[in-house]
Short mmCIF file of C-alpha atoms in Angstrom, two decimals:
data_model
loop_
_atom_site.label_atom_id
_atom_site.label_comp_id
_atom_site.label_asym_id
_atom_site.label_seq_id
_atom_site.Cartn_x
_atom_site.Cartn_y
_atom_site.Cartn_z
CA MET A 289 63.10 -5.81 136.24
CA THR A 290 63.49 -8.93 138.30
CA ASP A 291 66.88 -8.97 140.01
CA ARG A 292 68.70 -12.06 138.85
CA THR A 293 72.12 -10.79 139.78
CA SER A 294 74.43 -13.41 141.22
CA ALA A 295 77.08 -12.72 143.78
CA GLY A 296 80.61 -12.47 142.53
CA GLY A 297 82.59 -10.98 139.72
CA ASP A 298 81.91 -10.29 136.12
CA ALA A 299 82.70 -13.45 134.20
CA PRO A 300 81.97 -12.59 130.54
CA ASP A 301 81.04 -16.15 129.61
CA GLY A 302 78.01 -16.57 131.84
CA GLY A 303 79.94 -18.79 134.22
CA PRO A 304 80.34 -18.52 137.99
CA GLY A 305 80.61 -14.95 139.11
CA ASP A 306 78.66 -13.60 136.16
CA ASP A 307 76.76 -10.47 137.22
CA ARG A 308 74.30 -10.32 134.34
CA PRO A 309 70.65 -10.11 135.40
CA ILE A 310 69.60 -12.87 132.99
CA ASP A 311 70.09 -16.48 133.98
CA PRO A 312 72.29 -18.51 131.60
CA ALA A 313 69.53 -20.88 130.44
CA THR A 314 67.23 -17.98 129.52
CA ALA A 315 70.10 -16.21 127.75
CA ARG A 316 70.79 -19.35 125.71
CA ARG A 317 67.12 -19.52 124.71
CA TYR A 318 67.17 -15.90 123.52
CA VAL A 319 70.38 -16.39 121.55
CA ALA A 320 69.16 -19.67 120.02
CA GLY A 321 65.85 -18.05 119.09
CA HIS A 322 67.57 -15.11 117.41
CA ILE A 323 69.95 -17.35 115.48
CA GLY A 324 67.15 -19.73 114.50
CA LEU A 325 64.96 -16.87 113.29
CA PHE A 326 67.87 -15.51 111.27
CA ALA A 327 68.59 -18.89 109.67
CA LEU A 328 64.96 -19.54 108.77
CA THR A 329 64.30 -16.09 107.34
CA LEU A 330 67.58 -15.96 105.44
CA GLY A 331 66.87 -19.40 104.00
CA HIS A 332 63.40 -18.29 102.95
CA ALA A 333 64.76 -15.09 101.41
CA LEU A 334 67.39 -17.00 99.43
CA LEU A 335 64.69 -19.30 98.06
CA THR A 336 62.18 -16.58 97.18
CA TRP A 337 64.11 -13.38 96.45
CA PRO A 338 66.88 -12.50 94.02
CA LEU A 339 70.27 -12.81 95.72
CA PRO A 340 71.13 -9.08 95.53
CA GLU A 341 67.91 -8.12 97.34
CA ALA A 342 68.33 -10.78 100.02
CA ALA A 343 71.96 -9.76 100.55
CA ALA A 344 71.01 -6.08 100.71
CA LEU A 345 68.41 -6.66 103.41
CA PHE A 346 70.35 -9.17 105.52
CA LEU A 347 73.89 -7.76 105.25
CA GLY A 348 72.71 -4.17 105.17
CA GLY A 349 70.35 -4.91 108.04
CA VAL A 350 73.20 -6.15 110.22
CA ILE A 351 75.19 -3.00 109.40
CA ILE A 352 72.27 -0.66 110.13
CA ALA A 353 71.51 -2.51 113.37
CA PHE A 354 75.13 -2.19 114.48
CA ALA A 355 75.24 1.49 113.48
CA ALA A 356 72.18 2.12 115.69
CA GLU A 357 72.91 -0.20 118.62
CA ALA A 358 76.63 0.42 119.23
CA PRO A 359 76.46 4.22 119.70
CA SER A 360 73.33 3.87 121.84
CA ILE A 361 75.14 1.42 124.10
CA ARG A 362 78.22 3.67 124.26
CA ALA A 363 75.94 6.59 125.16
CA GLY A 364 74.60 4.55 128.07
CA LEU A 365 71.01 4.43 126.85
CA PHE A 366 70.80 0.68 127.40
CA THR A 367 72.87 -2.36 128.22
CA HIS A 368 72.67 -5.79 126.61
CA TYR A 369 73.32 -8.91 128.67
CA LEU A 370 73.34 -11.52 125.90
CA ARG A 371 76.70 -12.86 124.74
CA PRO A 372 78.85 -12.92 122.62
CA THR A 373 79.07 -9.27 121.65
CA VAL A 374 80.80 -7.00 119.17
CA ALA A 375 81.42 -3.54 120.67
CA GLY A 376 78.77 -4.32 123.29
CA VAL A 377 76.15 -5.42 120.75
CA PRO A 378 75.13 -9.08 121.01
CA VAL A 379 75.79 -10.95 117.79
CA SER A 380 72.36 -12.57 118.09
CA ILE A 381 70.72 -9.13 118.21
CA LEU A 382 72.56 -8.15 115.03
CA LEU A 383 71.15 -11.26 113.36
CA ALA A 384 67.63 -10.78 114.74
CA TRP A 385 67.18 -7.27 113.31
CA PRO A 386 67.21 -8.19 109.60
CA ALA A 387 65.21 -11.35 110.31
CA VAL A 388 62.40 -9.34 111.90
CA VAL A 389 62.57 -6.73 109.14
CA TYR A 390 62.35 -9.45 106.49
CA LEU A 391 59.21 -10.91 108.05
CA ALA A 392 57.64 -7.46 108.33
CA VAL A 393 58.51 -6.65 104.71
CA ARG A 394 56.98 -9.89 103.47
CA VAL A 395 53.75 -9.26 105.40
CA ALA A 396 53.63 -5.58 104.39
CA SER A 397 54.09 -6.45 100.72
CA LEU A 398 50.90 -8.51 100.86
CA GLY A 399 48.90 -5.34 101.42
CA VAL A 400 50.78 -2.46 99.81
CA ASP A 401 52.97 -1.87 96.76
CA GLY A 402 56.05 0.27 96.30
CA ALA A 403 59.28 0.50 98.26
CA VAL A 404 58.29 3.39 100.54
CA PRO A 405 54.78 2.16 101.42
CA VAL A 406 56.15 -1.35 102.09
CA ALA A 407 58.97 0.06 104.23
CA ALA A 408 56.58 2.30 106.18
CA THR A 409 54.10 -0.52 106.76
CA ALA A 410 56.90 -2.92 107.71
CA ALA A 411 58.21 -0.36 110.20
CA VAL A 412 54.83 -0.15 111.91
CA LEU A 413 54.34 -3.93 111.91
CA ALA A 414 57.79 -4.68 113.32
CA THR A 415 57.46 -1.94 115.94
CA LEU A 416 54.12 -3.36 117.06
CA ALA A 417 55.66 -6.85 117.25
CA ASP A 418 58.53 -5.45 119.31
CA ALA A 419 56.04 -3.78 121.66
CA LEU A 420 54.76 -7.28 122.47
CA VAL A 421 58.20 -8.85 122.93
CA GLU A 422 60.24 -6.06 124.51
CA PRO A 423 58.65 -5.96 128.00
CA GLY A 424 59.34 -9.67 128.49
CA ALA A 425 62.95 -9.31 127.40
CA VAL A 426 63.43 -6.45 129.86
CA GLU A 427 61.75 -8.47 132.60
CA ASP A 428 63.94 -11.48 131.80
CA GLY A 429 67.06 -9.30 132.03
CA ALA A 430 68.18 -9.70 128.42
CA TRP A 431 68.77 -5.94 128.36
CA ALA A 432 68.06 -2.90 130.49
CA TYR A 433 67.31 0.73 129.74
CA SER A 434 68.82 3.73 131.51
CA GLU A 435 66.78 6.64 132.80
CA ARG A 436 68.81 9.21 130.79
CA ILE A 437 65.96 10.21 128.49
CA PRO A 438 62.77 11.16 130.34
CA GLY A 439 59.30 10.28 129.19
CA PRO A 440 56.80 7.46 129.23
CA ARG A 441 58.03 3.92 129.85
CA PRO A 442 55.09 1.60 129.17
CA TYR A 443 55.83 -1.81 130.67
CA GLY A 444 59.39 -0.68 131.44
CA VAL A 445 60.24 0.15 127.83
CA PRO A 446 61.03 3.80 127.04
CA TRP A 447 59.11 5.61 124.32
CA TRP A 448 62.24 6.18 122.27
CA ASN A 449 62.64 2.42 121.74
CA ALA A 450 59.58 2.49 119.47
CA ALA A 451 60.93 5.56 117.67
CA GLY A 452 64.20 3.73 117.06
CA TRP A 453 62.39 0.67 115.76
CA LEU A 454 60.35 2.75 113.31
CA VAL A 455 63.46 4.41 111.88
CA ILE A 456 65.72 1.34 111.79
CA VAL A 457 63.09 -0.92 110.24
CA PHE A 458 62.08 1.72 107.69
CA LEU A 459 65.68 2.22 106.53
CA THR A 460 66.45 -1.50 106.46
CA ALA A 461 63.25 -2.29 104.58
CA LEU A 462 64.28 0.15 101.82
CA LEU A 463 67.55 -1.68 101.14
CA PRO A 464 66.24 -4.35 98.73
CA ALA A 465 64.78 -1.65 96.48
CA ALA A 466 68.15 0.11 96.36
CA VAL A 467 69.90 -2.72 94.49
#
């Protein structure tokens, strides 16, 4: 990861003395992108899906994302540097998860039918998309992974990140069928 650490303290707002490895302008772009993606996908879902299914995926997706991210952060597996956060999890990350799952579900449903096949296909699609995005986010300093779990780290991203994506996306993608 490129060292973008500034000298000084630990200002939580990205101001002077902030010791996050991501520069404030890049952090703002990530947060704006996550929020924009959430707004666009939620808007699309509300226009094209029944409300209970859209609510299940987007609200349930935020809950599942938090349930996965917060304990992983507490365990020291990775650190997020985007702000603001809830229990160490950036709010924009919580919004990005269901947005990405929604897109993957919509694409998956073009090729397969049934809740489980769609969820499985969506999990693979979203995980592949993350494999393209994740190395850049690590390089930019948006988050960093610890060395606690050994194993391959292609492009600086540990193998277990993909495993987590597969599980989280699969579970989230099943939510609309549960209502």
